[in-house]
GROMACS .gro file of C-alpha atoms in nm:
model
  211
    1SER     CA    1   0.000   0.000   0.000
    2PHE     CA    2   0.154   0.328  -0.109
    3LEU     CA    3   0.079   0.654  -0.287
    4GLN     CA    4   0.417   0.691  -0.459
    5ASN     CA    5   0.748   0.509  -0.476
    6HIS     CA    6   1.091   0.546  -0.634
    7ASP     CA    7   0.981   0.385  -0.960
    8GLN     CA    8   0.680   0.606  -1.011
    9ILE     CA    9   0.864   0.928  -0.929
   10GLY     CA   10   1.196   0.838  -1.087
   11ASN     CA   11   1.030   0.738  -1.413
   12ARG     CA   12   0.869   1.077  -1.457
   13ALA     CA   13   1.076   1.298  -1.686
   14PHE     CA   14   1.162   1.547  -1.412
   15GLY     CA   15   1.117   1.328  -1.105
   16ASP     CA   16   0.835   1.538  -0.964
   17ARG     CA   17   0.650   1.407  -0.661
   18LEU     CA   18   0.274   1.402  -0.608
   19VAL     CA   19   0.293   1.711  -0.389
   20ALA     CA   20   0.420   1.906  -0.691
   21PHE     CA   21   0.114   1.857  -0.909
   22ALA     CA   22  -0.168   1.678  -0.724
   23ASN     CA   23  -0.474   1.850  -0.578
   24HIS     CA   24  -0.378   1.926  -0.216
   25ARG     CA   25  -0.711   1.813  -0.070
   26ALA     CA   26  -0.705   1.496  -0.278
   27LEU     CA   27  -0.354   1.411  -0.161
   28THR     CA   28  -0.447   1.481   0.201
   29ALA     CA   29  -0.747   1.247   0.173
   30ALA     CA   30  -0.539   0.974   0.008
   31THR     CA   31  -0.277   1.009   0.283
   32ALA     CA   32  -0.540   0.962   0.553
   33ILE     CA   33  -0.669   0.648   0.382
   34LEU     CA   34  -0.318   0.509   0.341
   35LEU     CA   35  -0.219   0.558   0.705
   36LEU     CA   36  -0.547   0.456   0.869
   37CYS     CA   37  -0.615   0.137   0.676
   38PRO     CA   38  -0.493  -0.182   0.851
   39SER     CA   39  -0.251  -0.280   0.574
   40PRO     CA   40   0.114  -0.174   0.633
   41PRO     CA   41   0.184   0.154   0.452
   42LEU     CA   42   0.496   0.225   0.250
   43LEU     CA   43   0.626   0.583   0.268
   44PHE     CA   44   0.875   0.712   0.016
   45MET     CA   45   1.166   0.918   0.149
   46GLY     CA   46   1.056   1.271   0.232
   47GLU     CA   47   0.688   1.197   0.175
   48GLU     CA   48   0.627   1.244   0.548
   49PHE     CA   49   0.710   1.615   0.528
   50GLY     CA   50   0.588   1.685   0.175
   51ALA     CA   51   0.937   1.700   0.024
   52SER     CA   52   0.940   1.912  -0.290
   53THR     CA   53   1.281   1.801  -0.415
   54PRO     CA   54   1.258   1.576  -0.721
   55PHE     CA   55   1.370   1.216  -0.728
   56LEU     CA   56   1.531   1.180  -1.069
   57PHE     CA   57   1.651   0.870  -1.248
   58PHE     CA   58   2.027   0.865  -1.186
   59CYS     CA   59   2.311   0.617  -1.237
   60ASN     CA   60   2.690   0.604  -1.254
   61PHE     CA   61   2.788   0.435  -1.578
   62GLU     CA   62   3.086   0.505  -1.804
   63GLY     CA   63   3.172   0.497  -2.172
   64ASP     CA   64   2.931   0.356  -2.428
   65LEU     CA   65   2.692   0.229  -2.163
   66ALA     CA   66   2.660   0.576  -2.011
   67LYS     CA   67   2.585   0.726  -2.352
   68ALA     CA   68   2.332   0.454  -2.433
   69VAL     CA   69   2.150   0.503  -2.102
   70SER     CA   70   2.139   0.882  -2.140
   71GLU     CA   71   2.004   0.862  -2.494
   72GLY     CA   72   1.767   0.578  -2.410
   73ARG     CA   73   1.626   0.767  -2.116
   74ARG     CA   74   1.532   1.065  -2.330
   75ASN     CA   75   1.406   0.854  -2.620
   76GLU     CA   76   1.165   0.676  -2.383
   77PHE     CA   77   0.966   0.997  -2.368
   78SER     CA   78   0.955   1.062  -2.743
   79HIS     CA   79   0.600   0.923  -2.775
   80PHE     CA   80   0.467   1.182  -2.530
   81PRO     CA   81   0.336   1.496  -2.707
   82LEU     CA   82   0.538   1.723  -2.477
   83PHE     CA   83   0.862   1.555  -2.584
   84LYS     CA   84   0.807   1.502  -2.957
   85ASP     CA   85   1.057   1.781  -3.018
   86PRO     CA   86   1.418   1.659  -2.963
   87MET     CA   87   1.501   1.997  -2.809
   88GLN     CA   88   1.238   1.935  -2.542
   89ARG     CA   89   1.382   1.591  -2.472
   90GLU     CA   90   1.721   1.754  -2.414
   91ARG     CA   91   1.565   1.920  -2.106
   92ILE     CA   92   1.530   1.580  -1.938
   93PRO     CA   93   1.819   1.549  -1.689
   94ASP     CA   94   2.108   1.324  -1.789
   95PRO     CA   95   2.103   1.018  -1.559
   96ASN     CA   96   2.485   1.011  -1.547
   97ALA     CA   97   2.531   1.378  -1.455
   98ILE     CA   98   2.635   1.439  -1.095
   99GLN     CA   99   2.389   1.730  -1.084
  100THR     CA  100   2.105   1.483  -1.144
  101PHE     CA  101   2.209   1.285  -0.839
  102GLU     CA  102   2.263   1.593  -0.623
  103ALA     CA  103   1.922   1.735  -0.717
  104SER     CA  104   1.760   1.418  -0.583
  105ARG     CA  105   1.891   1.463  -0.230
  106LEU     CA  106   1.638   1.564   0.034
  107ASP     CA  107   1.658   1.923   0.151
  108TRP     CA  108   1.642   1.876   0.526
  109ASN     CA  109   1.655   2.252   0.587
  110SER     CA  110   1.318   2.287   0.414
  111MET     CA  111   1.145   2.101   0.698
  112SER     CA  112   1.119   2.428   0.893
  113LEU     CA  113   0.905   2.591   0.623
  114PRO     CA  114   0.530   2.618   0.702
  115THR     CA  115   0.415   2.395   0.416
  116HIS     CA  116   0.647   2.112   0.517
  117LEU     CA  117   0.566   2.152   0.885
  118ALA     CA  118   0.196   2.113   0.801
  119TRP     CA  119   0.257   1.789   0.613
  120ARG     CA  120   0.474   1.656   0.893
  121GLU     CA  121   0.206   1.741   1.150
  122LEU     CA  122  -0.056   1.556   0.941
  123TYR     CA  123   0.163   1.245   0.921
  124GLN     CA  124   0.240   1.259   1.294
  125THR     CA  125  -0.130   1.289   1.375
  126LEU     CA  126  -0.230   1.000   1.148
  127LEU     CA  127   0.054   0.773   1.262
  128THR     CA  128  -0.032   0.842   1.626
  129LEU     CA  129  -0.394   0.747   1.557
  130ARG     CA  130  -0.273   0.437   1.376
  131THR     CA  131  -0.059   0.339   1.675
  132GLU     CA  132  -0.339   0.395   1.926
  133HIS     CA  133  -0.639   0.256   1.741
  134ILE     CA  134  -0.536   0.044   1.442
  135LEU     CA  135  -0.229  -0.149   1.556
  136PRO     CA  136  -0.404  -0.309   1.857
  137LEU     CA  137  -0.654  -0.462   1.616
  138ILE     CA  138  -0.387  -0.625   1.397
  139SER     CA  139  -0.112  -0.692   1.652
  140CYS     CA  140  -0.217  -1.054   1.701
  141CYS     CA  141  -0.216  -1.133   1.330
  142ALA     CA  142  -0.593  -1.107   1.327
  143ILE     CA  143  -0.737  -1.142   0.978
  144PRO     CA  144  -1.050  -0.931   0.939
  145GLU     CA  145  -1.349  -0.985   0.715
  146THR     CA  146  -1.354  -0.697   0.471
  147GLY     CA  147  -1.595  -0.533   0.235
  148TYR     CA  148  -1.673  -0.210   0.057
  149ASP     CA  149  -1.948  -0.024  -0.124
  150LEU     CA  150  -1.933   0.259  -0.374
  151VAL     CA  151  -2.154   0.554  -0.283
  152GLY     CA  152  -2.270   0.794  -0.551
  153ALA     CA  153  -2.020   0.918  -0.806
  154SER     CA  154  -1.711   0.937  -0.584
  155GLY     CA  155  -1.796   0.790  -0.244
  156LEU     CA  156  -1.636   0.488  -0.078
  157SER     CA  157  -1.751   0.299   0.230
  158ALA     CA  158  -1.516   0.026   0.350
  159HIS     CA  159  -1.508  -0.186   0.665
  160TRP     CA  160  -1.288  -0.437   0.847
  161GLN     CA  161  -1.458  -0.674   1.092
  162PHE     CA  162  -1.208  -0.834   1.332
  163PRO     CA  163  -1.245  -1.170   1.514
  164ASN     CA  164  -1.279  -0.995   1.851
  165GLN     CA  165  -1.588  -0.815   1.713
  166SER     CA  166  -1.403  -0.486   1.677
  167ARG     CA  167  -1.499  -0.304   1.361
  168LEU     CA  168  -1.314  -0.039   1.164
  169GLU     CA  169  -1.505   0.172   0.914
  170LEU     CA  170  -1.380   0.415   0.653
  171LEU     CA  171  -1.597   0.666   0.472
  172ALA     CA  172  -1.444   0.878   0.197
  173ASN     CA  173  -1.551   1.116  -0.074
  174LEU     CA  174  -1.283   1.119  -0.342
  175GLY     CA  175  -1.436   1.381  -0.567
  176GLU     CA  176  -1.498   1.751  -0.619
  177LYS     CA  177  -1.865   1.751  -0.514
  178PRO     CA  178  -2.045   1.653  -0.190
  179VAL     CA  179  -2.178   1.298  -0.179
  180SER     CA  180  -2.486   1.177   0.010
  181GLY     CA  181  -2.609   0.826   0.077
  182PHE     CA  182  -2.352   0.706   0.330
  183ALA     CA  183  -2.478   0.491   0.615
  184PRO     CA  184  -2.410   0.687   0.937
  185PRO     CA  185  -2.112   0.536   1.126
  186VAL     CA  186  -2.207   0.315   1.419
  187SER     CA  187  -1.900   0.382   1.632
  188LYS     CA  188  -1.699   0.679   1.753
  189SER     CA  189  -1.486   0.868   1.506
  190ILE     CA  190  -1.109   0.865   1.552
  191TYR     CA  191  -1.039   1.097   1.259
  192ALA     CA  192  -1.225   1.336   1.033
  193SER     CA  193  -1.102   1.565   0.758
  194ASP     CA  194  -1.151   1.938   0.787
  195GLY     CA  195  -1.510   2.022   0.705
  196VAL     CA  196  -1.658   1.691   0.817
  197THR     CA  197  -1.917   1.757   1.088
  198ASP     CA  198  -2.113   1.521   1.313
  199ALA     CA  199  -2.435   1.657   1.170
  200ALA     CA  200  -2.325   1.582   0.814
  201LEU     CA  201  -2.221   1.229   0.913
  202ARG     CA  202  -2.561   1.168   1.073
  203ASP     CA  203  -2.718   1.278   0.745
  204GLY     CA  204  -2.487   1.049   0.551
  205THR     CA  205  -2.312   1.330   0.361
  206LEU     CA  206  -1.943   1.398   0.307
  207PRO     CA  207  -1.792   1.716   0.158
  208PRO     CA  208  -1.547   1.700  -0.134
  209TRP     CA  209  -1.215   1.522  -0.078
  210SER     CA  210  -1.290   1.414   0.278
  211VAL     CA  211  -1.231   1.107   0.492
   0.00000   0.00000   0.00000
């Protein structure tokens, strides 16, 4: 279970991470789902503080192999409209250049910036909730019964029923418009996105991009 990994990011032409181009509310919702589901989450380096540094495809070859890899890397993108022009493909960083490797290092100093602090706080909150409420349910290798329903155009209702009768429910709206038709949750809430109110939950409605 993951939102991004080294292959997905490194195989983009400029190594840009989800935080660089994804809808912020969508990414926040997806992060909550990732960290609060029982399955073990995989976090890619820097994801926990919203790292904005790219993760480029880099290597350390020499001679003909280095040339072949550099040319092959750029030619891979030739079928994309943006890179039909050879001059545009030249913009793709050379995998063998030391600058490509250096650009892929995390910028630890950026963690003090407000945007990165906010991401780190979100991850800390969700991981704390996971430790307190989710891990006790799965610590004894308990295998839950699972199920899900789609609600409206972009709603998801999922559940995990554990052998000790504990039940974990997830309600999410992964779209731009409010969704109604959710069954009201039967247990206390351990997490709710901004904008999710008790009254709305009782009515079975979730605002856009909420969990």
